[in-house]
Short mmCIF file of C-alpha atoms in Angstrom, two decimals:
data_model
loop_
_atom_site.label_atom_id
_atom_site.label_comp_id
_atom_site.label_asym_id
_atom_site.label_seq_id
_atom_site.Cartn_x
_atom_site.Cartn_y
_atom_site.Cartn_z
CA MET A 33 14.90 55.96 -7.34
CA MET A 34 15.68 53.81 -10.36
CA GLU A 35 14.54 54.80 -13.82
CA LYS A 36 13.19 51.35 -14.73
CA ASP A 37 9.38 51.40 -14.66
CA ILE A 38 7.25 48.58 -13.26
CA PHE A 39 4.04 47.75 -15.11
CA LEU A 40 1.20 45.98 -13.29
CA TYR A 41 -2.20 44.74 -14.45
CA ASN A 42 -4.92 46.49 -12.47
CA THR A 43 -8.09 44.43 -12.02
CA LEU A 44 -9.98 47.64 -11.27
CA THR A 45 -9.26 49.19 -14.68
CA ARG A 46 -8.75 45.91 -16.59
CA GLN A 47 -5.48 47.14 -18.08
CA LYS A 48 -1.75 47.15 -17.51
CA GLU A 49 -0.52 50.40 -16.00
CA THR A 50 2.76 52.06 -15.08
CA PHE A 51 3.08 51.69 -11.33
CA LYS A 52 3.30 55.06 -9.62
CA PRO A 53 3.25 54.84 -5.82
CA VAL A 54 1.52 57.41 -3.65
CA ASP A 55 4.86 57.96 -1.91
CA ASP A 56 8.01 56.35 -3.32
CA LYS A 57 9.56 56.60 0.16
CA ASN A 58 6.82 54.39 1.57
CA VAL A 59 5.41 51.99 -1.01
CA ARG A 60 2.53 50.09 0.63
CA MET A 61 1.01 46.71 -0.26
CA TYR A 62 -1.70 44.66 1.47
CA VAL A 63 -2.37 41.00 0.69
CA CYS A 64 -5.14 38.93 2.23
CA GLY A 65 -3.62 36.27 4.45
CA PRO A 66 -4.82 32.92 5.81
CA THR A 67 -7.74 31.95 8.00
CA VAL A 68 -5.83 29.82 10.46
CA TYR A 69 -7.75 26.63 11.15
CA ASP A 70 -5.71 24.08 9.14
CA ARG A 71 -2.45 23.72 7.22
CA ALA A 72 -2.10 25.81 4.06
CA HIS A 73 -2.90 24.04 0.80
CA LEU A 74 -1.30 24.72 -2.57
CA GLY A 75 -3.96 27.22 -3.53
CA ASN A 76 -3.11 29.22 -0.39
CA ALA A 77 0.58 29.14 -1.28
CA ARG A 78 0.27 30.60 -4.77
CA PRO A 79 -0.57 34.20 -3.72
CA VAL A 80 2.11 34.05 -1.03
CA VAL A 81 4.79 33.20 -3.58
CA VAL A 82 3.44 35.61 -6.21
CA PHE A 83 3.29 38.63 -3.93
CA ASP A 84 6.56 37.70 -2.24
CA THR A 85 8.13 38.00 -5.70
CA LEU A 86 6.53 41.43 -6.14
CA PHE A 87 7.72 42.42 -2.66
CA ARG A 88 11.30 41.54 -3.66
CA LEU A 89 11.02 43.56 -6.87
CA LEU A 90 9.58 46.61 -5.11
CA ARG A 91 12.31 46.50 -2.46
CA HIS A 92 14.92 46.47 -5.18
CA LYS A 93 13.46 49.45 -6.99
CA TYR A 94 12.53 51.63 -4.02
CA GLY A 95 14.85 50.32 -1.30
CA GLN A 96 14.24 47.77 1.44
CA ASN A 97 13.32 50.39 4.02
CA HIS A 98 10.82 52.07 1.71
CA VAL A 99 8.38 49.19 1.14
CA THR A 100 5.73 48.15 3.67
CA TYR A 101 4.06 44.80 3.04
CA ALA A 102 1.10 43.88 5.26
CA ARG A 103 -0.44 40.40 5.20
CA ASN A 104 -3.08 39.64 7.81
CA ILE A 105 -3.95 36.63 9.91
CA THR A 106 -7.68 35.92 10.26
CA ASP A 107 -7.95 34.31 13.68
CA VAL A 108 -11.68 34.79 14.32
CA ASP A 109 -13.99 33.07 11.87
CA ASP A 110 -16.82 30.53 11.74
CA LYS A 111 -14.48 27.94 10.16
CA ILE A 112 -12.12 28.30 13.10
CA MET A 113 -14.98 27.86 15.57
CA ALA A 114 -16.24 24.80 13.71
CA ARG A 115 -12.78 23.16 13.65
CA ALA A 116 -12.21 23.86 17.35
CA HIS A 117 -15.61 22.34 18.19
CA GLU A 118 -14.85 19.33 16.00
CA THR A 119 -11.45 18.62 17.57
CA GLY A 120 -12.10 19.79 21.12
CA GLU A 121 -9.08 22.09 20.92
CA SER A 122 -9.36 25.63 22.25
CA ILE A 123 -9.59 28.37 19.62
CA GLU A 124 -6.45 30.04 20.98
CA SER A 125 -4.47 26.79 20.83
CA LEU A 126 -5.78 26.00 17.33
CA THR A 127 -4.98 29.41 15.85
CA THR A 128 -1.55 29.57 17.53
CA ARG A 129 -0.61 26.13 16.23
CA THR A 130 -1.87 26.65 12.69
CA THR A 131 -0.33 30.12 12.44
CA GLN A 132 3.07 28.65 13.31
CA ALA A 133 2.52 25.88 10.77
CA TYR A 134 1.70 28.51 8.15
CA HIS A 135 4.90 30.41 8.94
CA ASP A 136 6.92 27.18 8.74
CA ASP A 137 5.42 26.12 5.42
CA MET A 138 5.74 29.52 3.76
CA GLY A 139 9.27 29.83 5.11
CA ALA A 140 10.13 26.52 3.47
CA LEU A 141 9.01 28.12 0.17
CA ASN A 142 11.49 30.91 0.92
CA ALA A 143 8.78 33.55 1.28
CA LEU A 144 10.05 36.57 3.17
CA PRO A 145 8.01 37.52 6.23
CA PRO A 146 5.76 40.53 5.59
CA THR A 147 6.71 43.83 7.16
CA ILE A 148 3.51 43.75 9.21
CA GLU A 149 1.31 40.75 10.06
CA PRO A 150 -1.80 42.08 11.84
CA ARG A 151 -4.14 39.63 13.54
CA ALA A 152 -7.88 40.22 13.36
CA THR A 153 -8.38 39.69 17.10
CA GLY A 154 -5.91 42.48 17.79
CA HIS A 155 -7.97 45.03 15.84
CA ILE A 156 -11.50 44.67 17.20
CA ALA A 157 -11.55 48.27 18.43
CA GLU A 158 -10.68 49.52 14.93
CA MET A 159 -13.45 47.39 13.42
CA ILE A 160 -16.05 48.71 15.87
CA ALA A 161 -14.93 52.29 15.16
CA LEU A 162 -15.21 51.72 11.40
CA ASN A 163 -18.72 50.33 11.82
CA GLU A 164 -19.71 53.40 13.84
CA VAL A 165 -18.46 55.71 11.08
CA LEU A 166 -20.42 53.78 8.43
CA ILE A 167 -23.59 53.92 10.52
CA ALA A 168 -23.17 57.67 11.15
CA LYS A 169 -22.72 58.33 7.44
CA GLY A 170 -25.81 56.34 6.46
CA HIS A 171 -23.99 53.46 4.81
CA ALA A 172 -24.75 50.88 7.51
CA TYR A 173 -27.59 50.07 9.87
CA VAL A 174 -28.32 47.99 12.95
CA ALA A 175 -30.84 45.13 12.85
CA GLU A 176 -31.38 42.44 15.47
CA GLY A 177 -27.90 42.77 16.94
CA HIS A 178 -26.28 42.83 13.50
CA VAL A 179 -24.62 45.70 11.70
CA LEU A 180 -25.09 45.52 7.94
CA PHE A 181 -23.65 47.52 5.07
CA HIS A 182 -26.43 48.95 2.91
CA VAL A 183 -25.25 48.28 -0.65
CA PRO A 184 -27.67 50.72 -2.41
CA SER A 185 -26.06 53.57 -0.42
CA MET A 186 -22.97 53.25 -2.64
CA LYS A 187 -23.77 54.23 -6.21
CA ASN A 188 -20.74 52.57 -7.82
CA TYR A 189 -20.81 49.35 -5.81
CA GLY A 190 -19.59 46.52 -8.02
CA GLN A 191 -16.86 48.52 -9.78
CA LEU A 192 -14.19 45.88 -9.14
CA SER A 193 -16.10 42.72 -10.08
CA ARG A 194 -18.33 44.46 -12.66
CA ARG A 195 -21.23 42.20 -11.79
CA SER A 196 -24.85 42.92 -12.58
CA ARG A 197 -27.38 43.68 -9.88
CA ASP A 198 -28.77 40.12 -10.10
CA GLU A 199 -25.28 38.64 -9.78
CA LEU A 200 -24.54 40.81 -6.76
CA ILE A 201 -27.72 39.63 -5.04
CA ALA A 202 -26.96 35.99 -5.89
CA GLY A 203 -23.50 36.37 -4.41
CA ALA A 204 -24.90 37.83 -1.21
CA ARG A 205 -27.50 35.11 -0.62
CA VAL A 206 -25.12 33.20 1.59
CA ASP A 207 -26.44 35.49 4.32
CA VAL A 208 -30.17 35.55 3.51
CA ALA A 209 -31.99 37.15 6.44
CA PRO A 210 -35.37 38.85 6.96
CA TYR A 211 -33.79 41.85 8.71
CA LYS A 212 -31.88 42.97 5.59
CA LYS A 213 -33.09 46.15 3.94
CA ASP A 214 -31.70 44.94 0.61
CA ALA A 215 -30.88 41.43 -0.55
CA ALA A 216 -27.29 42.44 -1.39
CA ASP A 217 -26.53 43.94 2.04
CA PHE A 218 -23.71 42.21 3.90
CA VAL A 219 -22.79 41.72 7.56
CA LEU A 220 -20.24 43.94 9.29
CA TRP A 221 -20.91 42.71 12.83
CA LYS A 222 -22.92 39.79 14.19
CA PRO A 223 -23.99 38.63 17.65
CA SER A 224 -22.13 35.82 19.40
CA ALA A 225 -23.70 33.05 21.44
CA PRO A 226 -22.35 32.55 24.98
CA ASP A 227 -20.10 29.68 23.82
CA GLN A 228 -18.71 31.64 20.88
CA PRO A 229 -15.86 34.18 20.89
CA GLY A 230 -17.18 37.71 21.19
CA TRP A 231 -16.42 41.29 22.20
CA GLU A 232 -18.56 43.97 23.74
CA SER A 233 -19.81 46.59 21.29
CA PRO A 234 -22.52 49.28 21.06
CA TRP A 235 -24.74 46.61 19.47
CA GLY A 236 -24.14 43.91 22.08
CA ARG A 237 -21.60 41.16 22.45
CA GLY A 238 -20.54 39.93 19.05
CA ARG A 239 -17.77 39.45 16.52
CA PRO A 240 -16.81 41.05 13.20
CA GLY A 241 -17.83 40.00 9.73
CA TRP A 242 -14.98 38.81 7.51
CA HIS A 243 -14.86 41.80 5.16
CA ILE A 244 -14.62 44.52 7.81
CA GLU A 245 -11.51 42.88 9.25
CA CYS A 246 -9.26 43.65 6.28
CA SER A 247 -10.57 47.20 5.85
CA ALA A 248 -9.80 47.97 9.49
CA MET A 249 -6.36 46.36 9.52
CA ALA A 250 -5.26 47.84 6.20
CA GLY A 251 -6.49 51.28 7.22
CA LYS A 252 -4.63 51.22 10.51
CA HIS A 253 -1.29 50.04 9.15
CA LEU A 254 -1.21 51.44 5.60
CA GLY A 255 -3.45 54.51 5.77
CA THR A 256 -6.67 55.53 4.06
CA THR A 257 -5.27 54.96 0.55
CA PHE A 258 -2.33 52.72 -0.28
CA ASP A 259 -0.70 51.41 -3.45
CA ILE A 260 -1.41 47.71 -4.05
CA HIS A 261 -4.02 45.27 -2.75
CA GLY A 262 -3.50 41.65 -3.70
CA GLY A 263 -5.08 38.24 -3.34
CA GLY A 264 -6.51 35.31 -5.25
CA LEU A 265 -9.00 35.63 -8.09
CA ASP A 266 -11.69 34.12 -5.86
CA LEU A 267 -11.51 37.15 -3.55
CA ILE A 268 -12.61 39.73 -6.13
CA PHE A 269 -16.24 39.18 -5.11
CA PRO A 270 -17.49 39.48 -2.53
CA HIS A 271 -14.46 40.09 -0.30
CA HIS A 272 -12.50 42.75 -2.16
CA GLU A 273 -15.64 44.37 -3.52
CA ASN A 274 -16.91 44.75 0.02
CA GLU A 275 -13.58 46.02 1.32
CA ILE A 276 -13.78 48.81 -1.27
CA ALA A 277 -17.36 49.62 -0.25
CA GLN A 278 -16.59 49.82 3.46
CA SER A 279 -13.39 51.83 3.16
CA CYS A 280 -14.48 54.23 0.42
CA CYS A 281 -17.77 55.04 2.13
CA ALA A 282 -16.08 55.54 5.48
CA HIS A 283 -13.55 57.93 3.96
CA ASP A 284 -15.83 60.03 1.73
CA GLY A 285 -14.93 58.27 -1.51
CA ALA A 286 -11.14 58.06 -1.06
CA PRO A 287 -9.92 54.88 -2.80
CA LEU A 288 -8.72 52.02 -0.65
CA ALA A 289 -5.98 50.99 -3.10
CA HIS A 290 -4.88 52.27 -6.48
CA VAL A 291 -3.87 48.88 -7.93
CA TRP A 292 -5.77 45.63 -7.40
CA MET A 293 -3.92 42.44 -8.34
CA HIS A 294 -5.27 38.89 -8.42
CA ASN A 295 -3.58 35.58 -9.12
CA GLY A 296 -5.33 32.86 -11.11
CA PHE A 297 -6.70 29.53 -9.93
CA LEU A 298 -4.67 26.38 -9.34
CA THR A 299 -5.67 22.93 -10.55
CA ILE A 300 -4.18 19.48 -10.02
CA ASN A 301 -3.72 17.47 -13.22
CA HIS A 302 -6.41 19.69 -14.82
CA ASP A 303 -8.95 18.98 -12.07
CA LYS A 304 -10.13 21.30 -9.32
CA MET A 305 -8.34 20.44 -6.10
CA SER A 306 -10.71 18.72 -3.68
CA LYS A 307 -10.58 16.10 -0.98
CA SER A 308 -13.36 14.11 -2.67
CA LEU A 309 -11.17 13.66 -5.76
CA GLY A 310 -8.18 12.63 -3.66
CA ASN A 311 -6.04 15.40 -5.13
CA PHE A 312 -6.01 17.79 -2.20
CA PHE A 313 -2.46 18.63 -1.14
CA THR A 314 -1.17 20.80 1.64
CA VAL A 315 2.19 22.51 1.26
CA ASN A 316 3.45 20.33 4.10
CA ASP A 317 2.39 17.18 2.20
CA LEU A 318 4.56 18.17 -0.76
CA LEU A 319 7.47 19.27 1.42
CA GLN A 320 7.77 15.67 2.60
CA LYS A 321 8.75 14.71 -0.96
CA HIS A 322 10.05 17.87 -2.62
CA HIS A 323 12.40 20.68 -1.68
CA GLY A 324 10.73 24.04 -1.09
CA GLU A 325 12.60 25.64 -4.00
CA VAL A 326 11.16 23.03 -6.38
CA ILE A 327 7.61 23.77 -5.21
CA ARG A 328 8.22 27.52 -5.39
CA LEU A 329 9.52 27.35 -8.95
CA ALA A 330 6.50 25.26 -9.95
CA LEU A 331 4.19 27.90 -8.45
CA LEU A 332 5.96 30.57 -10.53
CA SER A 333 6.09 28.56 -13.75
CA ALA A 334 2.89 30.12 -15.14
CA HIS A 335 2.14 33.82 -15.29
CA TYR A 336 0.43 34.78 -12.04
CA ARG A 337 -2.81 35.92 -13.75
CA GLN A 338 -3.16 32.65 -15.66
CA PRO A 339 -4.45 29.31 -14.37
CA LEU A 340 -1.71 27.06 -13.02
CA ASP A 341 -1.94 23.30 -13.42
CA PHE A 342 0.13 21.50 -10.83
CA SER A 343 1.41 17.97 -11.37
CA GLU A 344 4.20 15.61 -10.40
CA GLU A 345 5.60 16.04 -13.92
CA LYS A 346 5.81 19.81 -13.43
CA LEU A 347 7.64 19.32 -10.14
CA GLN A 348 10.15 17.02 -11.80
CA GLU A 349 10.69 19.54 -14.60
CA CYS A 350 11.33 22.27 -12.05
CA LYS A 351 13.75 20.04 -10.17
CA VAL A 352 15.75 19.49 -13.34
CA THR A 353 15.73 23.22 -14.07
CA LEU A 354 17.03 24.07 -10.60
CA GLU A 355 19.74 21.42 -10.84
CA LYS A 356 20.87 22.98 -14.11
CA TRP A 357 20.99 26.45 -12.58
CA TYR A 358 22.90 25.24 -9.53
CA SER A 359 25.34 23.36 -11.73
CA ALA A 360 25.91 26.57 -13.70
CA LEU A 361 26.80 28.33 -10.46
CA GLY A 362 29.62 25.88 -9.80
CA ASN A 363 30.79 26.33 -6.23
CA CYS A 364 27.80 28.25 -4.94
CA THR A 365 28.67 27.95 -1.28
CA ASP A 366 29.59 31.63 -1.05
CA ILE A 367 26.05 32.94 -1.40
CA GLU A 368 26.00 36.37 0.21
CA ASN A 369 23.44 37.60 2.63
CA GLU A 370 20.31 38.40 0.64
CA TYR A 371 19.83 41.81 2.21
CA ALA A 372 23.42 42.95 1.68
CA ASP A 373 23.42 41.68 -1.90
CA LEU A 374 20.14 43.31 -2.90
CA SER A 375 21.06 46.53 -1.12
CA GLN A 376 24.37 46.74 -2.99
CA ARG A 377 22.72 46.09 -6.33
CA HIS A 378 20.05 48.67 -5.50
CA GLN A 379 22.77 51.28 -5.01
CA LEU A 380 24.31 50.27 -8.34
CA GLN A 381 20.86 50.57 -10.01
CA VAL A 382 21.18 47.21 -11.77
CA PHE A 383 18.32 45.53 -13.65
CA GLY A 384 19.20 42.40 -15.64
CA PRO A 385 17.00 40.71 -18.28
CA ALA A 386 15.28 38.49 -15.70
CA GLU A 387 14.43 41.47 -13.49
CA GLU A 388 13.20 43.42 -16.50
CA ALA A 389 10.82 40.54 -17.27
CA LEU A 390 9.42 40.83 -13.74
CA CYS A 391 8.94 44.57 -14.27
CA ASP A 392 6.46 43.61 -17.00
CA ASP A 393 3.59 42.56 -14.73
CA LEU A 394 5.63 39.87 -12.97
CA ASN A 395 6.32 37.86 -16.11
CA THR A 396 7.90 34.92 -14.29
CA PRO A 397 7.88 32.54 -17.31
CA GLN A 398 9.97 35.08 -19.26
CA ALA A 399 12.26 35.57 -16.27
CA MET A 400 12.81 31.78 -16.17
CA THR A 401 13.62 31.82 -19.89
CA GLU A 402 16.21 34.54 -19.28
CA LEU A 403 17.78 32.48 -16.48
CA ASN A 404 17.90 29.39 -18.71
CA GLN A 405 19.64 31.37 -21.43
CA LEU A 406 22.11 32.75 -18.93
CA ALA A 407 22.87 29.23 -17.64
CA ALA A 408 23.42 28.05 -21.22
CA LYS A 409 26.01 30.82 -21.74
CA ILE A 410 27.77 29.85 -18.52
CA PHE A 411 28.15 26.21 -19.57
CA LYS A 412 29.93 27.31 -22.76
CA LEU A 413 32.64 29.17 -20.85
CA PRO A 414 35.84 27.62 -19.44
CA LEU A 415 35.71 26.45 -15.83
CA GLY A 416 37.28 28.99 -13.50
CA SER A 417 37.29 31.80 -16.06
CA ASP A 418 36.53 35.32 -14.86
CA GLU A 419 33.67 35.65 -17.34
CA ARG A 420 32.08 32.43 -16.08
CA LYS A 421 32.36 33.63 -12.47
CA LYS A 422 30.81 36.97 -13.43
CA LEU A 423 27.85 35.38 -15.20
CA SER A 424 27.41 32.88 -12.36
CA HIS A 425 27.07 35.76 -9.91
CA THR A 426 24.52 37.40 -12.24
CA LEU A 427 22.54 34.14 -12.41
CA ARG A 428 22.51 33.82 -8.65
CA TYR A 429 21.58 37.44 -8.10
CA SER A 430 18.79 37.45 -10.71
CA ALA A 431 17.30 34.22 -9.35
CA GLN A 432 16.98 35.87 -5.94
CA PHE A 433 14.15 37.97 -7.36
CA LEU A 434 12.25 34.72 -7.83
CA GLY A 435 13.23 33.63 -4.32
CA LEU A 436 15.54 30.93 -5.69
CA LEU A 437 19.18 29.80 -5.49
CA TYR A 438 19.59 30.63 -1.81
CA TRP A 439 20.97 27.25 -0.91
CA THR A 440 23.89 27.37 1.55
CA ILE A 441 26.00 24.80 3.41
CA ASP A 442 28.39 24.46 6.32
CA GLN A 443 31.48 25.64 4.45
CA SER A 444 34.18 24.44 6.88
CA LYS A 445 32.70 20.96 7.21
CA PHE A 446 32.20 20.76 3.46
CA ASP A 447 35.84 21.75 2.79
CA HIS A 448 37.06 19.10 5.24
CA LEU A 449 34.99 16.35 3.58
CA ILE A 450 36.05 17.37 0.08
CA SER A 451 39.71 17.34 1.10
CA ALA A 452 39.37 13.90 2.69
CA ARG A 453 37.56 12.61 -0.37
CA MET A 454 40.26 13.91 -2.72
CA GLN A 455 42.87 12.05 -0.68
CA ALA A 456 40.78 8.88 -0.81
CA ARG A 457 40.47 9.20 -4.60
CA HIS A 458 44.23 9.67 -4.89
CA LYS A 459 44.77 6.48 -2.87
CA LYS A 460 42.05 4.75 -4.96
CA ASP A 461 40.17 3.90 -1.78
CA PHE A 462 36.82 3.90 -3.58
CA ALA A 463 34.86 2.57 -0.61
CA LYS A 464 36.01 5.60 1.36
CA VAL A 465 35.22 7.84 -1.62
CA ASP A 466 31.63 6.59 -1.67
CA GLN A 467 31.30 6.90 2.09
CA LEU A 468 32.44 10.53 1.98
CA ARG A 469 30.08 11.27 -0.90
CA ALA A 470 27.21 10.06 1.29
CA GLU A 471 28.39 12.30 4.14
CA ILE A 472 28.57 15.25 1.77
CA GLN A 473 25.02 14.51 0.63
CA LYS A 474 23.91 14.72 4.26
CA LEU A 475 25.04 18.35 4.12
CA GLY A 476 22.57 18.82 1.28
CA VAL A 477 25.18 18.78 -1.49
CA GLN A 478 25.28 16.81 -4.73
CA ILE A 479 28.79 16.65 -6.26
CA GLU A 480 29.90 15.51 -9.68
CA ASP A 481 33.33 14.17 -10.54
CA GLY A 482 35.25 14.60 -13.76
CA PRO A 483 38.74 13.85 -15.10
CA LYS A 484 40.12 16.87 -13.26
CA GLY A 485 38.33 16.26 -9.98
CA THR A 486 35.10 17.48 -8.45
CA TYR A 487 33.83 20.07 -10.86
CA SER A 488 30.29 21.09 -9.93
CA LEU A 489 28.02 21.36 -6.94
CA ARG A 490 24.30 21.58 -6.52
CA PRO A 491 21.75 20.86 -3.80
CA PHE A 492 21.12 17.22 -3.05
CA TRP A 493 17.33 16.96 -3.20
CA GLY A 494 17.25 13.45 -1.76
#
């Protein structure tokens, strides 16, 4: 294991702490995933990119085979049922289609797939079993076909959000019902109508509440207590608070996770994103106009715990930054396989300035500053010099921690077009030169010419 420590801000303790995994041979992280009824919007993408960056850092420190990252798919939910009813599409077809769209969109942002991606509908038995344990231990009760968690049964309920009793009740009033023993009690299981999805249970045919899903899936795949639980700031209450209540009470007080991490909110031009304001964007909407790396860099441009204001100007700034970094790489067509590269550097126990910035609670703005400084050094060195090649490799490698500079091309076709273009330039056939430039751009490559020939390459963003 490397000596470099990672420091993470823990929402539970409200302070930055040295990260010490339960087992450094099996570092475990759970992040709340999507409810699959529509395409992911920008707010959905931010935690994906943030925790993907943490996943990359943890794999580097502890080894790729020693980090387990679980991110769930919620495929049973009232929003899903409502959308299926609205469109006339079957729930299975809707969730299958939107899950694939989610994978496509997050893949375009260069997010690595999680180690495990449990689906809620595949863990109904675990949810029923967890409910039974909570009932047996006096933390839950049955009322009119529902199973509810009894909040007063947990003395330290509210430890994560640190809300007052009145605030807890206000937050729970979404589910006001006469059968509740306490106003703050929340649903673990609810009955299903004949035309709604449901499963047989000791309390009748029904379906799980949202909160119990994550407790059951995390418990099955990561164990009673794991290292990191992540998600957006909006999930602190009630979702994560209720996950803690369910899991801790079921396991006699054992903590669900040691570190709780939450990313800040996202706004569009300083306004809350909403369809009524006309500023609601899905990831797919933006991918029609911007390369995934540009969007990813924009999502990492602010510290993950801070608010992030998204705008066209920010995207253009990130595009310019990426073009500068790619230009500093020179001929970057020899990008190695990510896994082989990171594995080799892990064995060498290398942490550069950008990686060290990420070790400080994922300080991505500082990591970007380090990459900019490195690019500036590269531009000052002679083309083709060994020192420039060495620093270019360092730039490329360090950017991989941010999920950037992975652009690759068809090398043999590129070499053929460059050779043909050089011949056309020599013959001063400038029409042919321009034609070949356009063909090279179709490969996704932007080239620049100088007195001594083609001297730098970078992605052609279109």
